[in-house]
Each structure stands twice: as C-alpha cells, then as structure tokens.
C-alpha cells in the first residue's frame, strides 16, 4: 500500500505523550486523538482511494476511481483527502454529501451549511483511510486522518500483530495463537462486530504467533512468524506451508511478498 504521507507509531500505551502521530520531516509530527483503550499499538496500515477529479466549484465535487463506499444518500460523513496539488482547498478533513457511488461534494461541517469552494483547476489526489491494530485484539479505523477512531472488534481474544489493507474494503491481519483474519467490510463506519472474519488456521497451527504479512494482490499473499513458520495463499482462503529447515527455530519479523513464487524476509539470529 502506498502511503501518501509519513505515518509514525510511537509504540506503547496511549497517553497524551505516547500516541498516534502524523506528519513529515518538513513540518514535524502532530499527535492525534488517543484511542480510548490502554493496549499497545502493534501496526498501522493506510489504504487510499484514487481521486480522478476535484472541481473548481462551490462546493468542490470529488470523483473517485471506484466506489467511495459512502452510504447512498449519506449526508455529513467525514472524509480525509490528500494529494490535491492545485485545488488545495479540497485537502484535509471535510464532510461529504453523497451524489453517486463515485462522486460526492465537500462541506466544512456535518450540517453541510458551509460549502468548500474550489481554488484551482481540476487535480488528482486520494481519499485516505488509516487502520491500527493492538495487543488487545482490536482493530481501529480512522476516516478523518486520526482525529476519531471506529473500533472494529474482532472475534479473536489474541494480540493482532500486523495488518495490511489492499483496498478500503479488502484487508488481512495476523496475530497470536495462529490468528489470521480477513476484512469483509473494512470501511465500516459504525463499528460493527462482523467486519473481520477469522480464517482457517494455517496448517492447523493454533499455537504459533504470526508477526508479519505481505499481500501482493487481493487474494495472494504471505504470512510468517514464530519458529520459522511461513505460509502462502493464492486464493485468499487456503494456505500452503513454505517453511524450510533453515528457518526452523527462528522468528520471522518481516516479510515482503513479490508474487506467489518469491518473497523476501528477515529473521532473528
């Protein structure tokens, strides 16, 4: 997933000094709203939805490359936009009014009384979505750049160690005790408990902890973790063991899946 702005996680419990931050080297880092839970953050994922155009009008009308997943007739749902290089008034946190499945207009508040005016020619950018996973089995999503978080409860009681979103609706997460989950509606704004489905434990291994994952497509990817365990899926549901003797006893801390035949990984000594 391409990140359109640097994201930093200060690992540790959420406090006013130790929280999710966004920014970059030129502007410094800005702390965002802490989660209302005391668990450690394990990983962050960013997914983006491409913007094809942003009109120089009042209000700005955004056209997205695919379905933006705002509810039909939605009024006042928050969106976060970045990357508009000319029509820059469209960047940042705004409130959306649904027009079609691929268009919406921008306003300054949820009541839609103040329209956002364009200030440049049509330009392209992205709608951003951010996810965090934590040691208390929770997955959180932000639609506004980290100012507010929706808790997407999982069915598992274990730590969620790594997360990746392929699109705003398709994602995967892994964790302790053989936990592997797949998102069925990751853009959920309500906090439903059925957003993430637990997948079959790879190889029936309900003991090993998975620390990392890397998907090269919406259905193809690699997961890895303790004791050198590596698994591959090419259909998004079934797993094939790829562990070798050279990995036994090692903890795999990171993996990058190139395709179904090639991956790169790093391990403990």
Coordinates of N, CA, C and O in Angstrom, one line a residue, residues 18-95:
X18 N 2.2 9.6 24.2 CA 2.6 8.5 23.5 C 1.4 8.0 22.7 O 0.7 7.1 23.1
X19 N 1.3 8.6 21.5 CA 0.0 8.3 20.7 C 0.3 8.3 19.2 O 1.5 8.5 18.8
X20 N -0.7 8.0 18.5 CA -0.6 8.0 17.0 C -0.3 9.4 16.5 O -0.9 10.4 16.9
X21 N 0.7 9.6 15.7 CA 1.1 10.9 15.2 C 1.2 10.8 13.6 O 1.5 9.8 13.1
X22 N 1.0 11.9 13.0 CA 1.2 12.0 11.5 C 2.0 13.3 11.2 O 2.1 14.2 12.0
X23 N 2.6 13.3 10.0 CA 3.4 14.4 9.6 C 4.6 14.0 8.8 O 4.6 12.9 8.2
X24 N 5.6 14.9 8.8 CA 6.8 14.6 8.0 C 7.9 15.4 8.5 O 7.8 16.3 9.3
X25 N 9.1 15.2 7.9 CA 10.3 15.9 8.4 C 10.2 17.4 8.2 O 10.8 18.1 9.0
X26 N 9.5 17.9 7.2 CA 9.5 19.3 7.0 C 8.6 20.0 7.9 O 8.8 21.2 8.3
X27 N 7.5 19.4 8.4 CA 6.5 20.0 9.2 C 6.5 19.5 10.6 O 5.8 20.1 11.5
X28 N 7.3 18.5 11.0 CA 7.3 17.9 12.3 C 6.1 16.9 12.4 O 5.4 16.6 11.4
X29 N 5.9 16.5 13.6 CA 4.9 15.5 13.9 C 3.8 16.0 14.7 O 4.0 16.8 15.7
X30 N 2.5 15.7 14.4 CA 1.4 16.2 15.1 C 0.6 15.0 15.8 O 0.2 14.1 15.1
X31 N 0.5 15.0 17.1 CA -0.2 14.0 17.8 C -1.7 14.0 17.5 O -2.3 15.1 17.4
X32 N -2.2 12.8 17.3 CA -3.7 12.7 17.0 C -4.4 12.2 18.2 O -3.8 11.9 19.3
X33 N -5.7 12.1 18.1 CA -6.6 11.7 19.2 C -6.2 10.3 19.7 O -6.2 9.3 18.9
X34 N -5.9 10.1 21.0 CA -5.6 8.7 21.5 C -6.8 7.8 21.5 O -7.9 8.3 21.5
X35 N -6.6 6.5 21.3 CA -7.7 5.6 21.4 C -8.1 5.5 22.9 O -7.4 5.7 23.8
X36 N -9.4 5.1 23.1 CA -10.0 5.1 24.4 C -9.7 3.7 25.1 O -10.5 3.2 25.9
X37 N -8.5 3.1 24.8 CA -8.1 1.8 25.4 C -6.7 1.9 25.7 O -5.9 2.7 25.2
X38 N -6.2 1.0 26.6 CA -4.9 1.0 27.1 C -3.9 0.1 26.4 O -2.8 -0.1 26.9
X39 N -4.3 -0.5 25.3 CA -3.5 -1.6 24.7 C -2.3 -0.9 23.9 O -2.4 0.2 23.5
X40 N -1.3 -1.7 23.7 CA -0.2 -1.3 22.8 C -0.6 -1.3 21.3 O -1.3 -2.3 20.9
X41 N -0.1 -0.4 20.6 CA -0.3 -0.4 19.1 C 0.8 -1.3 18.5 O 2.0 -1.2 18.9
X42 N 0.4 -2.2 17.6 CA 1.3 -3.1 17.0 C 1.7 -2.8 15.6 O 2.8 -3.0 15.1
X43 N 0.7 -2.2 14.8 CA 1.0 -1.9 13.4 C 0.0 -0.9 12.9 O -1.1 -0.7 13.5
X44 N 0.3 -0.3 11.8 CA -0.5 0.7 11.1 C -0.6 0.3 9.6 O 0.3 -0.2 9.1
X45 N -1.8 0.6 9.0 CA -1.9 0.4 7.6 C -2.7 1.6 7.0 O -3.6 2.1 7.7
X46 N -2.3 2.0 5.9 CA -3.0 3.1 5.2 C -3.5 2.6 3.8 O -2.8 1.9 3.1
X47 N -4.8 2.8 3.5 CA -5.3 2.5 2.2 C -5.8 3.8 1.6 O -6.3 4.7 2.3
X48 N -5.7 3.9 0.3 CA -6.1 5.1 -0.4 C -7.1 4.7 -1.6 O -7.0 3.7 -2.2
X49 N -8.0 5.7 -1.8 CA -8.9 5.6 -2.9 C -8.6 6.7 -3.9 O -8.6 7.9 -3.5
X50 N -8.3 6.4 -5.1 CA -7.8 7.4 -6.1 C -8.9 8.4 -6.5 O -10.1 8.0 -6.7
X51 N -8.6 9.7 -6.5 CA -9.5 10.7 -7.0 C -9.1 11.1 -8.4 O -8.0 11.3 -8.7
X52 N -10.1 11.0 -9.3 CA -9.9 11.3 -10.7 C -10.0 12.8 -10.9 O -9.4 13.4 -11.8
X53 N -10.9 13.5 -10.2 CA -11.0 15.0 -10.4 C -11.6 15.6 -9.1 O -12.3 15.0 -8.3
X54 N -11.3 16.9 -9.0 CA -11.9 17.7 -7.9 C -12.2 19.1 -8.6 O -11.4 19.8 -9.0
X55 N -13.5 19.4 -8.7 CA -14.0 20.5 -9.5 C -13.6 21.8 -8.8 O -13.6 22.0 -7.6
X56 N -13.3 22.8 -9.7 CA -13.1 24.2 -9.2 C -14.5 24.9 -9.1 O -14.8 25.7 -9.9
X57 N -15.2 24.5 -8.1 CA -16.6 25.0 -8.0 C -16.9 25.0 -6.5 O -16.1 24.7 -5.6
X58 N -18.1 25.5 -6.2 CA -18.6 25.6 -4.8 C -20.0 24.9 -4.7 O -20.9 25.3 -5.3
X59 N -20.0 23.7 -4.0 CA -18.9 23.0 -3.4 C -18.0 22.3 -4.3 O -18.5 22.0 -5.5
X60 N -16.8 21.9 -3.9 CA -16.0 21.0 -4.7 C -16.7 19.7 -4.8 O -17.2 19.1 -3.8
X61 N -16.7 19.1 -6.0 CA -17.2 17.8 -6.2 C -16.1 16.9 -6.6 O -15.3 17.1 -7.5
X62 N -16.0 15.8 -5.8 CA -14.9 14.8 -5.9 C -15.4 13.6 -6.7 O -16.5 13.1 -6.5
X63 N -14.7 13.2 -7.7 CA -15.0 12.0 -8.5 C -13.9 11.0 -8.2 O -12.7 11.2 -8.3
X64 N -14.3 9.8 -7.7 CA -13.3 8.7 -7.4 C -13.3 7.6 -8.4 O -14.2 7.5 -9.2
X65 N -12.1 6.9 -8.5 CA -11.9 5.9 -9.5 C -12.9 4.7 -9.3 O -13.3 4.1 -10.3
X66 N -13.2 4.4 -8.1 CA -14.1 3.3 -7.8 C -15.1 3.7 -6.7 O -15.0 4.9 -6.2
X67 N -16.0 2.9 -6.3 CA -17.0 3.2 -5.3 C -16.3 3.7 -4.0 O -15.5 3.1 -3.4
X68 N -16.8 4.9 -3.6 CA -16.2 5.5 -2.4 C -16.8 4.9 -1.1 O -16.4 5.3 0.0
X69 N -17.8 4.1 -1.2 CA -18.4 3.4 0.0 C -19.1 4.3 1.0 O -19.4 3.8 2.1
X70 N -19.4 5.5 0.6 CA -20.4 6.3 1.4 C -21.7 5.7 1.2 O -22.1 5.3 0.1
X71 N -22.5 5.7 2.2 CA -23.9 5.1 2.1 C -24.7 6.0 1.1 O -24.6 7.2 1.1
X72 N -25.5 5.3 0.4 CA -26.4 6.0 -0.6 C -27.2 7.0 0.2 O -27.9 6.7 1.2
X73 N -27.2 8.3 -0.3 CA -27.9 9.3 0.4 C -27.2 9.9 1.6 O -27.7 10.7 2.3
X74 N -25.9 9.5 1.9 CA -25.2 9.9 3.1 C -25.1 11.4 3.1 O -24.8 12.1 2.1
X75 N -25.3 12.0 4.2 CA -25.1 13.4 4.5 C -24.2 13.6 5.7 O -24.6 13.2 6.8
X76 N -23.1 14.2 5.5 CA -22.2 14.6 6.7 C -21.3 13.5 7.1 O -20.7 13.7 8.2
X77 N -21.0 12.5 6.3 CA -19.9 11.5 6.6 C -18.6 12.2 6.4 O -18.4 12.9 5.4
X78 N -17.7 12.0 7.4 CA -16.4 12.6 7.3 C -15.5 11.9 6.3 O -15.6 10.7 6.1
X79 N -14.7 12.7 5.6 CA -13.7 12.1 4.7 C -12.4 12.9 4.9 O -12.3 14.0 5.3
X80 N -11.2 12.2 4.5 CA -9.9 12.9 4.6 C -9.3 12.7 3.3 O -9.1 11.6 2.7
X81 N -8.9 13.9 2.7 CA -8.3 13.9 1.3 C -6.9 14.5 1.4 O -6.6 15.4 2.1
X82 N -6.0 13.9 0.6 CA -4.7 14.5 0.5 C -4.2 14.4 -1.0 O -4.8 13.7 -1.8
X83 N -3.1 15.1 -1.3 CA -2.5 15.0 -2.6 C -3.0 15.9 -3.7 O -2.5 15.8 -4.8
X84 N -4.1 16.7 -3.4 CA -4.5 17.7 -4.4 C -3.5 18.8 -4.5 O -3.3 19.6 -3.6
X85 N -2.9 18.9 -5.6 CA -1.7 19.8 -5.8 C -2.1 21.2 -6.3 O -1.4 22.2 -6.0
X86 N -3.3 21.4 -6.9 CA -3.7 22.7 -7.4 C -5.0 23.1 -6.7 O -5.1 24.2 -6.2
X87 N -6.0 22.2 -6.6 CA -7.2 22.5 -5.9 C -7.1 22.2 -4.5 O -7.8 21.3 -3.9
X88 N -6.2 22.9 -3.8 CA -5.7 22.5 -2.5 C -6.8 22.7 -1.4 O -6.7 22.1 -0.3
X89 N -7.8 23.5 -1.6 CA -8.9 23.6 -0.6 C -9.6 22.3 -0.3 O -10.3 22.1 0.7
X90 N -9.4 21.3 -1.3 CA -10.1 20.0 -1.1 C -9.3 19.1 -0.2 O -9.8 18.1 0.3
X91 N -8.0 19.5 0.2 CA -7.2 18.6 1.1 C -7.7 18.8 2.5 O -8.2 19.8 2.9
X92 N -7.5 17.7 3.3 CA -7.8 17.7 4.7 C -9.1 17.1 5.0 O -9.7 16.3 4.2
X93 N -9.6 17.3 6.2 CA -10.8 16.7 6.8 C -12.0 17.6 6.3 O -12.0 18.8 6.5
X94 N -13.0 16.9 5.7 CA -14.2 17.5 5.3 C -15.4 16.6 5.6 O -15.2 15.5 6.0
X95 N -16.6 17.1 5.2 CA -17.8 16.3 5.4 C -18.4 16.2 4.0 O -18.4 17.1 3.2

